[in-house]
Coordinates of C-alpha atoms in Angstrom, one line a residue:
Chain A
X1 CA 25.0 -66.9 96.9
X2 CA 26.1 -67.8 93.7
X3 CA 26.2 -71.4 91.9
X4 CA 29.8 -70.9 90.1
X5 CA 31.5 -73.8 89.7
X6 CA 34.2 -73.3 86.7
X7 CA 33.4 -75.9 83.9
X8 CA 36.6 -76.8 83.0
X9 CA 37.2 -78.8 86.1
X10 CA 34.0 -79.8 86.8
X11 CA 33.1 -83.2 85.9
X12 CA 30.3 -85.2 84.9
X13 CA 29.0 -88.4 85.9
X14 CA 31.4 -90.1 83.8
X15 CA 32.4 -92.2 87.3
X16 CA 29.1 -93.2 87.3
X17 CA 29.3 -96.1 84.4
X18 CA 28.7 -93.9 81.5
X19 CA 31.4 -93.6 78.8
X20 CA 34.2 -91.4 79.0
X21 CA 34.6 -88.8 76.5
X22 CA 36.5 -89.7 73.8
X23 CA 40.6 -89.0 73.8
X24 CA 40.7 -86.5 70.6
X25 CA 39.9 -83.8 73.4
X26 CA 42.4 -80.9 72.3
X27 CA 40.5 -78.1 73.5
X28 CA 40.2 -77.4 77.2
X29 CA 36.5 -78.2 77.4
X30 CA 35.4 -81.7 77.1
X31 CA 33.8 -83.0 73.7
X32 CA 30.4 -84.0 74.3
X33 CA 30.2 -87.8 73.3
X34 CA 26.6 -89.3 72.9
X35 CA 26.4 -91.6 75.6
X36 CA 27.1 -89.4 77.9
X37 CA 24.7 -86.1 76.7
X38 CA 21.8 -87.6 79.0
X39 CA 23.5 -87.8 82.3
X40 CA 24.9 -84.3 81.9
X41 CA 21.5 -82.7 81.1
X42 CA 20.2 -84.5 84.1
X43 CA 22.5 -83.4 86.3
X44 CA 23.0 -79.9 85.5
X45 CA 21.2 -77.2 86.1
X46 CA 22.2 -75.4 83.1
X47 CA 23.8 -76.8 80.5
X48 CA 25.0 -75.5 76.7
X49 CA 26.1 -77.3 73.8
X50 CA 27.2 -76.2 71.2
X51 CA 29.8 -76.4 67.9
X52 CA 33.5 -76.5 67.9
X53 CA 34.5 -72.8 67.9
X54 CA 31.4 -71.4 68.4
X55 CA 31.6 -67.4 69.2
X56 CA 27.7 -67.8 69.9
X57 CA 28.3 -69.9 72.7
X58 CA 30.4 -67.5 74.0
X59 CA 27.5 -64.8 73.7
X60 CA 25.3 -67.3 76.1
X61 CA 27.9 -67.9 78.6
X62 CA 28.2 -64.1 79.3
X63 CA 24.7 -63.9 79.1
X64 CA 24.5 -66.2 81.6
X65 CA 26.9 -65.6 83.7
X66 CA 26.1 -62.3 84.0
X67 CA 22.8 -63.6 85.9
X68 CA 25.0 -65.3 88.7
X69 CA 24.8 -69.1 86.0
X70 CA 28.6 -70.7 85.4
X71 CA 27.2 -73.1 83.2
X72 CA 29.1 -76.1 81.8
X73 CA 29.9 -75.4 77.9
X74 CA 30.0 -78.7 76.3
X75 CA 31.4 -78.5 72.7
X76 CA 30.4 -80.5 69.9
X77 CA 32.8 -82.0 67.3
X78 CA 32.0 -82.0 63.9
X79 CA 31.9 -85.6 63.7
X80 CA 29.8 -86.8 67.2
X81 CA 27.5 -83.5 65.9
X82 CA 24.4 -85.5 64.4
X83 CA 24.6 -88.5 67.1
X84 CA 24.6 -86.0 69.8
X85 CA 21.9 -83.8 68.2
X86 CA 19.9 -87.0 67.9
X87 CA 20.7 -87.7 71.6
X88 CA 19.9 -84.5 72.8
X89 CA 16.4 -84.5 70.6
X90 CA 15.6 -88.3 72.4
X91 CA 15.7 -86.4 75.6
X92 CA 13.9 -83.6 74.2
X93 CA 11.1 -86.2 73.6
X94 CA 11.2 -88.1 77.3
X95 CA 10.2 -85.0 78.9
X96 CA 6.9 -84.1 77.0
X97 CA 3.6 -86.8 77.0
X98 CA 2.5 -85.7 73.9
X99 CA 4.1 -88.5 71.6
X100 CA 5.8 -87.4 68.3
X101 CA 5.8 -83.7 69.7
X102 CA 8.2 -81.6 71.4
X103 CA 8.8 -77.6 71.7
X104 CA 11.3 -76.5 69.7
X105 CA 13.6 -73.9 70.3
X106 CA 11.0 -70.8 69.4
X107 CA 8.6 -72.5 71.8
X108 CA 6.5 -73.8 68.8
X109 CA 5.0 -77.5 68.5
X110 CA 7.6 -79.3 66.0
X111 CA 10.1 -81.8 65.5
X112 CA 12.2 -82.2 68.6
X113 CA 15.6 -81.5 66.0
X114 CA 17.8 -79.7 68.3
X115 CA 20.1 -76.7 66.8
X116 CA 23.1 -75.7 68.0
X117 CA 24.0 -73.9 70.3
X118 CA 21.0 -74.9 72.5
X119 CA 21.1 -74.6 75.9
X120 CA 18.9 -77.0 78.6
X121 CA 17.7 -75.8 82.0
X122 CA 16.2 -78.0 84.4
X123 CA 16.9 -81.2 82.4
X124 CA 14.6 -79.6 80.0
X125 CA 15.3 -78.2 76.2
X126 CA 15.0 -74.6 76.7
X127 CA 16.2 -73.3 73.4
X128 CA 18.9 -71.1 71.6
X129 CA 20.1 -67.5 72.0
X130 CA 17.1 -65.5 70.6
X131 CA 15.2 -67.6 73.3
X132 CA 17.4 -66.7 75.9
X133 CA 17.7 -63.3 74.9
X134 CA 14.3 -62.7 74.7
X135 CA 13.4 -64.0 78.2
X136 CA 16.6 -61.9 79.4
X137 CA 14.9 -58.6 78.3
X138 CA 11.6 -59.2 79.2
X139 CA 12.7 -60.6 82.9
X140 CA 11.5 -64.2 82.5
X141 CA 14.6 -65.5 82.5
X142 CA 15.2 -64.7 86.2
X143 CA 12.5 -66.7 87.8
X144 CA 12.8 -69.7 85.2
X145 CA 16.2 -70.0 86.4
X146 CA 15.4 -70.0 90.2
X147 CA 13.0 -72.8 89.7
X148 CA 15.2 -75.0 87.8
X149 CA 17.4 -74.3 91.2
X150 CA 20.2 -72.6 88.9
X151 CA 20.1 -69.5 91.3
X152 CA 19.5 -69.3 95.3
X153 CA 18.3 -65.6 95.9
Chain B
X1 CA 3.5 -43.8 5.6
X2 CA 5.5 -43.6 8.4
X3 CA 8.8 -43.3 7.0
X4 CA 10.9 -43.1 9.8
X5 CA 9.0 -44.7 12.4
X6 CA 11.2 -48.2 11.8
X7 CA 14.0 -47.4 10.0
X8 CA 15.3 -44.6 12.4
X9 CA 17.6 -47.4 14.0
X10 CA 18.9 -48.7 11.3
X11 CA 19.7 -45.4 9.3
X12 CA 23.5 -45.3 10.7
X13 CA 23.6 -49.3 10.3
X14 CA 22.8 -48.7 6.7
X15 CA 20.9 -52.0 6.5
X16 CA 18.0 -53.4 6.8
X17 CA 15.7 -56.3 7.4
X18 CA 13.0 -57.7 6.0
X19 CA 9.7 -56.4 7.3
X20 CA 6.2 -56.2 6.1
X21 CA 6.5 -55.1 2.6
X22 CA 5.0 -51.5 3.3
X23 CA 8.0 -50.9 5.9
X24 CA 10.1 -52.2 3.1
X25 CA 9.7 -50.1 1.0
X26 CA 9.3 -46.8 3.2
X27 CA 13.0 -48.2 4.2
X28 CA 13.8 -48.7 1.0
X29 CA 13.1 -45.0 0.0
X30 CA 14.7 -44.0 3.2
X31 CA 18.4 -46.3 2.1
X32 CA 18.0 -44.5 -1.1
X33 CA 17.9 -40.9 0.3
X34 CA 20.6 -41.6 2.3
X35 CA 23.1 -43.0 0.2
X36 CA 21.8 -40.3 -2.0
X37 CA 22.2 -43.0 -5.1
X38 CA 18.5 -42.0 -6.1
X39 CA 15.9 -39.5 -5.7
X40 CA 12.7 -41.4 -7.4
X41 CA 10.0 -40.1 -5.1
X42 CA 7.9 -43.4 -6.1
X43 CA 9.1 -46.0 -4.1
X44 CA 7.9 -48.6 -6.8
X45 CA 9.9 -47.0 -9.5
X46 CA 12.9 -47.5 -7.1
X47 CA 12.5 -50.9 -6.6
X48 CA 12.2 -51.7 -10.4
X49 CA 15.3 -49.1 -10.9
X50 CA 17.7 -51.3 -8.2
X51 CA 16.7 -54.6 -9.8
X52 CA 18.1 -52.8 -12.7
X53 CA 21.3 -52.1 -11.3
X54 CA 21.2 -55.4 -8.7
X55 CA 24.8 -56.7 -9.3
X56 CA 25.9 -53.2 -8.1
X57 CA 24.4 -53.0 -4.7
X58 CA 25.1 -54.5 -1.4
X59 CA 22.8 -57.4 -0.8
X60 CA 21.7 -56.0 1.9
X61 CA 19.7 -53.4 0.5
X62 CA 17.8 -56.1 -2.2
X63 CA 14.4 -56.4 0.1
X64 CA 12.3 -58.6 -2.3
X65 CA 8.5 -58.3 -1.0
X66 CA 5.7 -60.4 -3.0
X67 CA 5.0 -57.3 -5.3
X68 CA 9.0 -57.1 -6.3
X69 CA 9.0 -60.9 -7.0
X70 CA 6.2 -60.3 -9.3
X71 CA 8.0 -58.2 -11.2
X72 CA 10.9 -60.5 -11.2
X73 CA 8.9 -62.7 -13.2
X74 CA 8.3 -60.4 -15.3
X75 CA 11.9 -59.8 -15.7
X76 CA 14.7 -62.2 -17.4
X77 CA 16.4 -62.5 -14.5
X78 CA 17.7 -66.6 -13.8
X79 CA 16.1 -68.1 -11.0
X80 CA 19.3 -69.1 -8.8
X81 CA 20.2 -65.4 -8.5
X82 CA 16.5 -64.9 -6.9
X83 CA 16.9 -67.9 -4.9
X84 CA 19.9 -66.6 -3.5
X85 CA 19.1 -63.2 -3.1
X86 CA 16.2 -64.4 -1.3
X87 CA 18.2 -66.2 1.1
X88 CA 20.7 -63.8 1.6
X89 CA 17.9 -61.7 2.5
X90 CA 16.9 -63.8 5.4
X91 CA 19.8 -64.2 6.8
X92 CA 20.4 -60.2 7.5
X93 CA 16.7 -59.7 8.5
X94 CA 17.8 -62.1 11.1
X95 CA 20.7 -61.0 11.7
X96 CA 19.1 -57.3 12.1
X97 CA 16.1 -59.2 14.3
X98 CA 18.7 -60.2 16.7
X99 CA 20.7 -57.2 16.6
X100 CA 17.9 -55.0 17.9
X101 CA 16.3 -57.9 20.5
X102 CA 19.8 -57.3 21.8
X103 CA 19.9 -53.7 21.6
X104 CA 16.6 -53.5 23.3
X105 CA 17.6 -55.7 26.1
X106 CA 20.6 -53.0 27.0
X107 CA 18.3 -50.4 26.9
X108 CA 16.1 -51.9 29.1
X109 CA 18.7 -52.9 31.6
X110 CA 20.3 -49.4 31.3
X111 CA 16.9 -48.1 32.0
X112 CA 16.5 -50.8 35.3
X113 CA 19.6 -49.0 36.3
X114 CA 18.9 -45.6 36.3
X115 CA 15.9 -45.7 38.3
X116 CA 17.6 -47.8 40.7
X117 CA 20.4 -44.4 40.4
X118 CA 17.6 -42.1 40.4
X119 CA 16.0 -43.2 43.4
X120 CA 19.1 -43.7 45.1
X121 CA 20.2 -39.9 44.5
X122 CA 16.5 -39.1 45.7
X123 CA 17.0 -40.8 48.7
X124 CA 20.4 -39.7 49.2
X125 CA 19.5 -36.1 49.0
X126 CA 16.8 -36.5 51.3
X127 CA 19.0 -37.5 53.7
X128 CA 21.7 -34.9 53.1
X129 CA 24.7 -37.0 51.8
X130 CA 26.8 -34.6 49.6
X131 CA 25.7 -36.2 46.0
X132 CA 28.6 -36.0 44.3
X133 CA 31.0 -36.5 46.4
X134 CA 31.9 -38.6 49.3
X135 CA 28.7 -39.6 50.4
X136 CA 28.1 -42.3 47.3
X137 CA 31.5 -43.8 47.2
X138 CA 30.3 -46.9 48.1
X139 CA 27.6 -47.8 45.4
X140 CA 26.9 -50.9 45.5
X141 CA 25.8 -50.5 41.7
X142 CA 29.1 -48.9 40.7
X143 CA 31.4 -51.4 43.2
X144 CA 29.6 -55.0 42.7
X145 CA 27.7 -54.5 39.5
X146 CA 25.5 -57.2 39.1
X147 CA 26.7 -59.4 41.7
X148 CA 24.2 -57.8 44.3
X149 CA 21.0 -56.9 42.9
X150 CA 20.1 -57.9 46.6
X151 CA 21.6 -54.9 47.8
X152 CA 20.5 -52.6 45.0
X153 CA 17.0 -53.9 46.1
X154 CA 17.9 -53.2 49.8
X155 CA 18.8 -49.8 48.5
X156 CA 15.3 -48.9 46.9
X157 CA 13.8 -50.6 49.6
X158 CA 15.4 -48.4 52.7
X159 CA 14.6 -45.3 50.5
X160 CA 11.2 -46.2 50.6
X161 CA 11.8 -46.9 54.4
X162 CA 12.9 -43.5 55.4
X163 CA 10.0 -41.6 53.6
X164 CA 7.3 -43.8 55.2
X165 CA 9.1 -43.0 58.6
X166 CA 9.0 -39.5 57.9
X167 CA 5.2 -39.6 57.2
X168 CA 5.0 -41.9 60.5
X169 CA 6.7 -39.4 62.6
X170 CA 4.4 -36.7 61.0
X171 CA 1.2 -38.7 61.8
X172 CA 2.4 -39.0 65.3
X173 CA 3.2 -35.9 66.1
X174 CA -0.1 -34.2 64.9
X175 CA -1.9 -37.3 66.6
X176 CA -0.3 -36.1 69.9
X177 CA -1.0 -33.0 69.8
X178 CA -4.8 -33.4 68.7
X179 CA -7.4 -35.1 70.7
X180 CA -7.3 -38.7 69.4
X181 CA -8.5 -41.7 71.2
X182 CA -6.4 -44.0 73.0
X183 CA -7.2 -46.9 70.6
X184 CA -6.7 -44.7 67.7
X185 CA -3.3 -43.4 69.2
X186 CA -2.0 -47.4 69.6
X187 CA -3.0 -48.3 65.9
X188 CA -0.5 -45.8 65.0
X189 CA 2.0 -47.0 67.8
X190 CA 1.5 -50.4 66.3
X191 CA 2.1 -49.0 63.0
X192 CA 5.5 -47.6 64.4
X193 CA 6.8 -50.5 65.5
X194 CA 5.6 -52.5 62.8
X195 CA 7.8 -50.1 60.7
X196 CA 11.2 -50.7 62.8
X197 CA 10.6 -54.6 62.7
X198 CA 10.3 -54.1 58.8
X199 CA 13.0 -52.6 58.8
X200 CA 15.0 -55.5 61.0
X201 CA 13.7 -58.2 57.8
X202 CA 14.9 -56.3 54.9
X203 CA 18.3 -56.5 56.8
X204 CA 18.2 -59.5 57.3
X205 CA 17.3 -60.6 54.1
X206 CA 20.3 -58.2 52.7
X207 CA 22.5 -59.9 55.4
X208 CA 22.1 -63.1 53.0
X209 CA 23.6 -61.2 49.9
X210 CA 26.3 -59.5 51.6
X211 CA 27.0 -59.1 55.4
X212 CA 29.4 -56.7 54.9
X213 CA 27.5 -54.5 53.1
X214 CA 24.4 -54.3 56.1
X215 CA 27.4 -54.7 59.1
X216 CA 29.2 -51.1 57.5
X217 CA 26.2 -49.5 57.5
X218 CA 26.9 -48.2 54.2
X219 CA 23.0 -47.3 54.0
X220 CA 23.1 -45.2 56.8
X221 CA 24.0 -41.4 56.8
X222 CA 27.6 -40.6 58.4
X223 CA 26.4 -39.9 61.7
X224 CA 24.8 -42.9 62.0
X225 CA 27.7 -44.3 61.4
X226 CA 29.5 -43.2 63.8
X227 CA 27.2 -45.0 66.4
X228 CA 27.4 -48.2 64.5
X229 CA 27.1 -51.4 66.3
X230 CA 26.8 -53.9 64.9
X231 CA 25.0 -53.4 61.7
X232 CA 22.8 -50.7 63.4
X233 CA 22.4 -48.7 66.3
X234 CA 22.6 -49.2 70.1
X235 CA 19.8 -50.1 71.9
X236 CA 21.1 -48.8 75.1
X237 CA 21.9 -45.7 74.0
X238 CA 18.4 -45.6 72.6
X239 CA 17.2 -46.1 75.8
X240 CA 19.5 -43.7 77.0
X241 CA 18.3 -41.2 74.9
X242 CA 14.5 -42.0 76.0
X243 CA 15.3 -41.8 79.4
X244 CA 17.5 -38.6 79.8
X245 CA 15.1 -36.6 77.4
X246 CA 11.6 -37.5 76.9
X247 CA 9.5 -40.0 78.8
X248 CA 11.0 -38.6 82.6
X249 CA 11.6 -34.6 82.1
X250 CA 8.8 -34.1 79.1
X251 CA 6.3 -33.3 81.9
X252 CA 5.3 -30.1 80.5
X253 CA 3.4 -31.8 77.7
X254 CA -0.4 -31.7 77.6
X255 CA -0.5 -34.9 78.6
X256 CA 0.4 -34.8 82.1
X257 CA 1.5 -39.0 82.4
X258 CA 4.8 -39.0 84.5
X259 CA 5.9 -43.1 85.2
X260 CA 4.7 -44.6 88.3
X261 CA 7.5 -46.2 90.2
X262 CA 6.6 -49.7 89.1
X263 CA 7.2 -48.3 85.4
X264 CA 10.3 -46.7 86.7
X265 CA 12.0 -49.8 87.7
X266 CA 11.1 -51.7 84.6
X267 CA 12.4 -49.1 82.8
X268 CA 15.9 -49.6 85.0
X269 CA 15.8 -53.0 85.0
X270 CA 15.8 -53.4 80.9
X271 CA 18.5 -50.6 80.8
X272 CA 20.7 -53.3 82.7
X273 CA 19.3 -56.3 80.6
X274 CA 20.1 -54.3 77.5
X275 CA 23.6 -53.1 78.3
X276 CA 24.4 -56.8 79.5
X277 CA 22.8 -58.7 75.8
X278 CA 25.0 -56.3 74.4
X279 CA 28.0 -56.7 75.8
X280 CA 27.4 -60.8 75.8
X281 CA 27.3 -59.9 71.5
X282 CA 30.6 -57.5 71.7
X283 CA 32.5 -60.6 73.6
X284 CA 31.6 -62.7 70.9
X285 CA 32.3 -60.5 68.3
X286 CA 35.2 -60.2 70.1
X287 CA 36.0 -63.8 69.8
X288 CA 34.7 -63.6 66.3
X289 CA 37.3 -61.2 65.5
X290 CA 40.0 -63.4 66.9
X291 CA 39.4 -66.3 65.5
X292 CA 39.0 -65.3 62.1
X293 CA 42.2 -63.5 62.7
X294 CA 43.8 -67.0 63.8
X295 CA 42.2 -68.8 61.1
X296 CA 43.5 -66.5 58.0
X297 CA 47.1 -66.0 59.7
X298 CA 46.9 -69.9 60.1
X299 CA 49.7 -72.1 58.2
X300 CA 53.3 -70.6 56.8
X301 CA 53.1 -66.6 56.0
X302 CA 54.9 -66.0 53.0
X303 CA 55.0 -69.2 51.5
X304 CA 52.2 -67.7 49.5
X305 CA 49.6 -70.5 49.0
X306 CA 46.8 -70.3 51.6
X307 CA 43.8 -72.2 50.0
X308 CA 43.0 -74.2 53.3
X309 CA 42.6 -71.1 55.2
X310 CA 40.4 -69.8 52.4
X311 CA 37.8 -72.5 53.5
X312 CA 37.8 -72.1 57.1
X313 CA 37.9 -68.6 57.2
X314 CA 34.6 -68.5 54.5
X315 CA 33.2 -70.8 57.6
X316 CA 33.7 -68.6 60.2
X317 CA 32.0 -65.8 58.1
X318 CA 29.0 -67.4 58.1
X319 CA 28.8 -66.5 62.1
X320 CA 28.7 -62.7 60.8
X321 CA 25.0 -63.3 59.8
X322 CA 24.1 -65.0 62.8
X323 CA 25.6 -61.8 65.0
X324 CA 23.7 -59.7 62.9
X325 CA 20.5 -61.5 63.2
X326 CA 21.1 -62.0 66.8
X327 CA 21.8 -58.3 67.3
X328 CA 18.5 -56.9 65.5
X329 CA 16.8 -59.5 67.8
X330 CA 17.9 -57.4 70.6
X331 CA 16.8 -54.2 68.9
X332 CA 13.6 -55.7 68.7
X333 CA 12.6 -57.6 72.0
X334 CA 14.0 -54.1 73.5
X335 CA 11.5 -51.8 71.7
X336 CA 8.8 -54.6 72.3
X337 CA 9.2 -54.3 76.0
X338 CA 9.6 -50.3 76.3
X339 CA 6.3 -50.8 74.7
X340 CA 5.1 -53.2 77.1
X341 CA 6.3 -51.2 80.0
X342 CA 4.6 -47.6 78.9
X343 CA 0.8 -46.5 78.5
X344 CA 0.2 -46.0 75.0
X345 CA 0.7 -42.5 75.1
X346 CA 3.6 -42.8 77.0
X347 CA 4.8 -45.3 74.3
X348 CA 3.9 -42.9 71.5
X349 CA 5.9 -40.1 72.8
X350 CA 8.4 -42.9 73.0
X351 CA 8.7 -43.3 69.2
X352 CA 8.3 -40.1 68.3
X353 CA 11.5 -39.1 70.3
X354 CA 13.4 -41.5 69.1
X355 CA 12.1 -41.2 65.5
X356 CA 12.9 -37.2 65.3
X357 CA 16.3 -38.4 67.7
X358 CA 17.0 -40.1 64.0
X359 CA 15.8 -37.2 61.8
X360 CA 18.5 -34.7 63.8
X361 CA 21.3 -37.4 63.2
X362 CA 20.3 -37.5 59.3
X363 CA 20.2 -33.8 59.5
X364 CA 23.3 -33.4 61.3
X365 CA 25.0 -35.6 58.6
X366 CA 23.6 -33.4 55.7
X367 CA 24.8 -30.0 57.6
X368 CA 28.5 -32.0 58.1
X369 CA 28.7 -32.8 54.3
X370 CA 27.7 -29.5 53.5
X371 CA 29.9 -27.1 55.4
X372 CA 31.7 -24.4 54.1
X373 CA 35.1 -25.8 53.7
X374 CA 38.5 -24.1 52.7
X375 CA 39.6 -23.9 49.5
X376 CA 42.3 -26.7 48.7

């Protein structure tokens, strides 16, 4: 059974009190304003952000899609792009007890800056494509998924 | 005296500059010879002869040392004249000083540049490429000039590449077919793949000086070329190539180590991973391709001013690395698990297929450029 619900008319929890996105939406995905990063990593799955006209974001979509994932693609305008990195980075932090530390996209103890495109699993920073491509070709990428309840098999 | 030893660069100039007086005068002598004004063989006498006759000569050739201004005192002549002699002097041994500083900084450059040509012909033989011909038309030396000495290093370094792979494949092929130990027989897997992932930085590091260059695989040989993806080759057909040929049917071998089923579906299993990672990086290339398209068609065609698109077009280039980067990633994880997945014999075999799978494609390429052809 597959998890596939299209992004474009899936919502998030913007009923739920958090901010709408804001009205210079000309593309068909929705921009990704601050305020509302949190909620949408909490509630998905699988979730990707990344730049305006990103082809690399494309490249992870097919990736995961390909494993049964229709992740929502939340695009990042040039402007809201440092106030949602810094967003994305504070719930980087929440998730990890060590204080002033984080895993960075290559898995490494850094900084919890976040680079685009990054994509989140289980509420949870999981990296950018070399991650995911890695843990494609050596299989972990299967069973992370399942747990983060992304795929029923 | 080593008459020639200084002045032999300056003979066609015709002047000189003001050296240690015994290279003056040894120059001195020489000037004379060659303007054939005076045979004195006493280079002394020659000097006193010319002070003689100063009005006559070019200033050039008045090289006052301490033993001529000696003799000038000796002499009537007024002091102003010396003084300005003297100066004059100066300013064409400097003038020469810089001359040659310049002349010797060509030479070395032009000597820079012909190793670089040298090694590249070596290489370029090596690998079969008609010299000559086709097979250098795109020299980065000749075509950029010094806007890529990145690439011209990429160049020396991939020459360098290939024989070190040769000698690799060499080492493992004797290794396999000798008695080595198992822990001997992975150093030299190790060293293998050590060898591809160098290869995977210098690429990328060239990727920084010009992505075009690395994504036409202009450093390859023609048949590689023809497989290009991607700035390099396909790692499913790699596998492919593995599969079909080597680690399955090679059970003849003395080695006797067919894969146990487990291996067997691994192997399967990254076949699919691999052929889905790259078509995920063909889509987006895809897109890539599209959007740069968009981008440079963007605004009125024909009105002929297209700066704006300029800008966002050199954007969008900047992707091209990242593809790059991205698709050598894959080329690496894949060989990393394929060496996971087999024994270390197994995984030996593995690299020297595909190693001598490259050395038939490089041959192949040199056979191709070197056909008999018609007459035109």
């Amino acid at each position: 059974m597959q998890h596939a619900i299209p992004y474009r008319t899936w919502v998030p929890g913007w009923t739920a009190g958090e901010p709408r996105p804001p009205a210079n939406v000309s593309g068909e995905e929705p921009i990704a304003g601050a305020g509302a990063v949190r909620a949408m990593v909490l509630e998905n799955a699988v979730v990707v952000f990344g730049r305006r006209g990103c082809c690399m974001c494309h490249v992870l979509k097919r990736l995961l899609l390909g494993h049964g994932v229709n992740p929502p693609v939340f695009q990042v305008d040039e402007d809201g792009e440092a106030a949602v990195a810094e967003e994305l980075s504070k719930v980087n932090t929440s998730n990890h007890v060590k204080k002033g530390g984080g895993i960075d996209i290559n898995g490494n103890e850094s900084s919890n800056k976040v680079q685009f495109p990054v994509v989140f699993v289980g509420g949870k920073v999981f990296g950018g494509l070399e991650r995911v491509m890695a843990t494609h070709i050596s299989g972990e990428l299967v069973p992370i998924l399942k747990e983060a309840g992304a795929l029923w098999l | 005296m080593s008459m020639n030893s200084t002045s032999a660069q300056f003979v066609t100039s015709g002047r000189m500059g003001a050296y240690e007086p015994i290279h003056q005068m040894s120059m001195w002598g020489e000037t004379f010879k060659s303007n054939g004004n005076l045979s004195a063989p006493a280079p002394i006498i020659v000097e006193e002869d010319v002070k003689l006759n100063d009005q006559s000569e070019d200033t050039s050739n008045g090289i006052l040392g301490p033993s001529e201004r000696y003799y000038q005192e000796v002499t009537t002549k007024p002091a102003d004249k010396v003084q300005r002699r003297l100066a004059q002097n100066r300013e064409a041994a400097r003038k020469s000083r810089l001359r040659k500083k310049a002349y010797v900084q060509q030479l070395e450059t032009s000597r820079l540049k012909l190793i670089q040509l040298e090694q590249e012909l070596e290489r370029a033989r090596k690998q079969g490429l008609y010299v000559g011909g086709g097979g250098l038309d795109a020299n980065p030396l000749g075509v950029s000039g010094t806007a890529n000495s990145g690439i011209a290093a990429f160049e020396m370094e991939y020459g360098h590449w290939v024989e070190e792979q040769n000698r690799l494949i060499c080492e493992l092929r004797t290794a396999l077919h000798a008695h080595i130990s198992d822990v001997e027989l992975r150093m030299l897997v190790d060293s293998g793949m050590s060898h591809y992932f160098d290869l995977f930085r210098m690429k990328a590091t060239a990727a920084k000086a010009d992505v075009f260059y690395v994504m036409s695989g202009m450093w390859k040989t023609s048949a590689e070329r023809f497989f290009l993806w991607i700035g390099g080759f396909r790692p499913s057909e790699l596998l492919k190539v593995l599969y079909d040929t080597n680690i399955i049917i090679d059970v003849l071998g003395p080695h006797l180590e067919p894969l146990t089923d487990q291996q067997l579906l691994d192997v399967y299993n990254l076949r699919q991973s691999c052929q889905q990672a790259e078509d995920a990086l063909s889509q987006g290339m895809e897109k890539l391709q599209q959007t740069l398209a968009e981008t440079v068609a963007a605004g009125q065609l024909g009105e002929g001013s297209y700066i704006p698109q300029m800008g966002t077009a050199m954007e969008k280039l900047e992707a091209l690395v990242s593809f790059l980067n991205q698709a050598d990633h894959l080329r690496q994880e894949t060989l990393q698990q394929m060496s996971r997945i087999l024994t270390t014999r197994q995984a030996a075999r593995g690299l020297l297929a595909m190693g001598e799978y490259f050395q038939r494609l490089w041959a192949l390429s040199s056979l191709w450029a070197t056909r008999p052809r018609e007459p035109a």
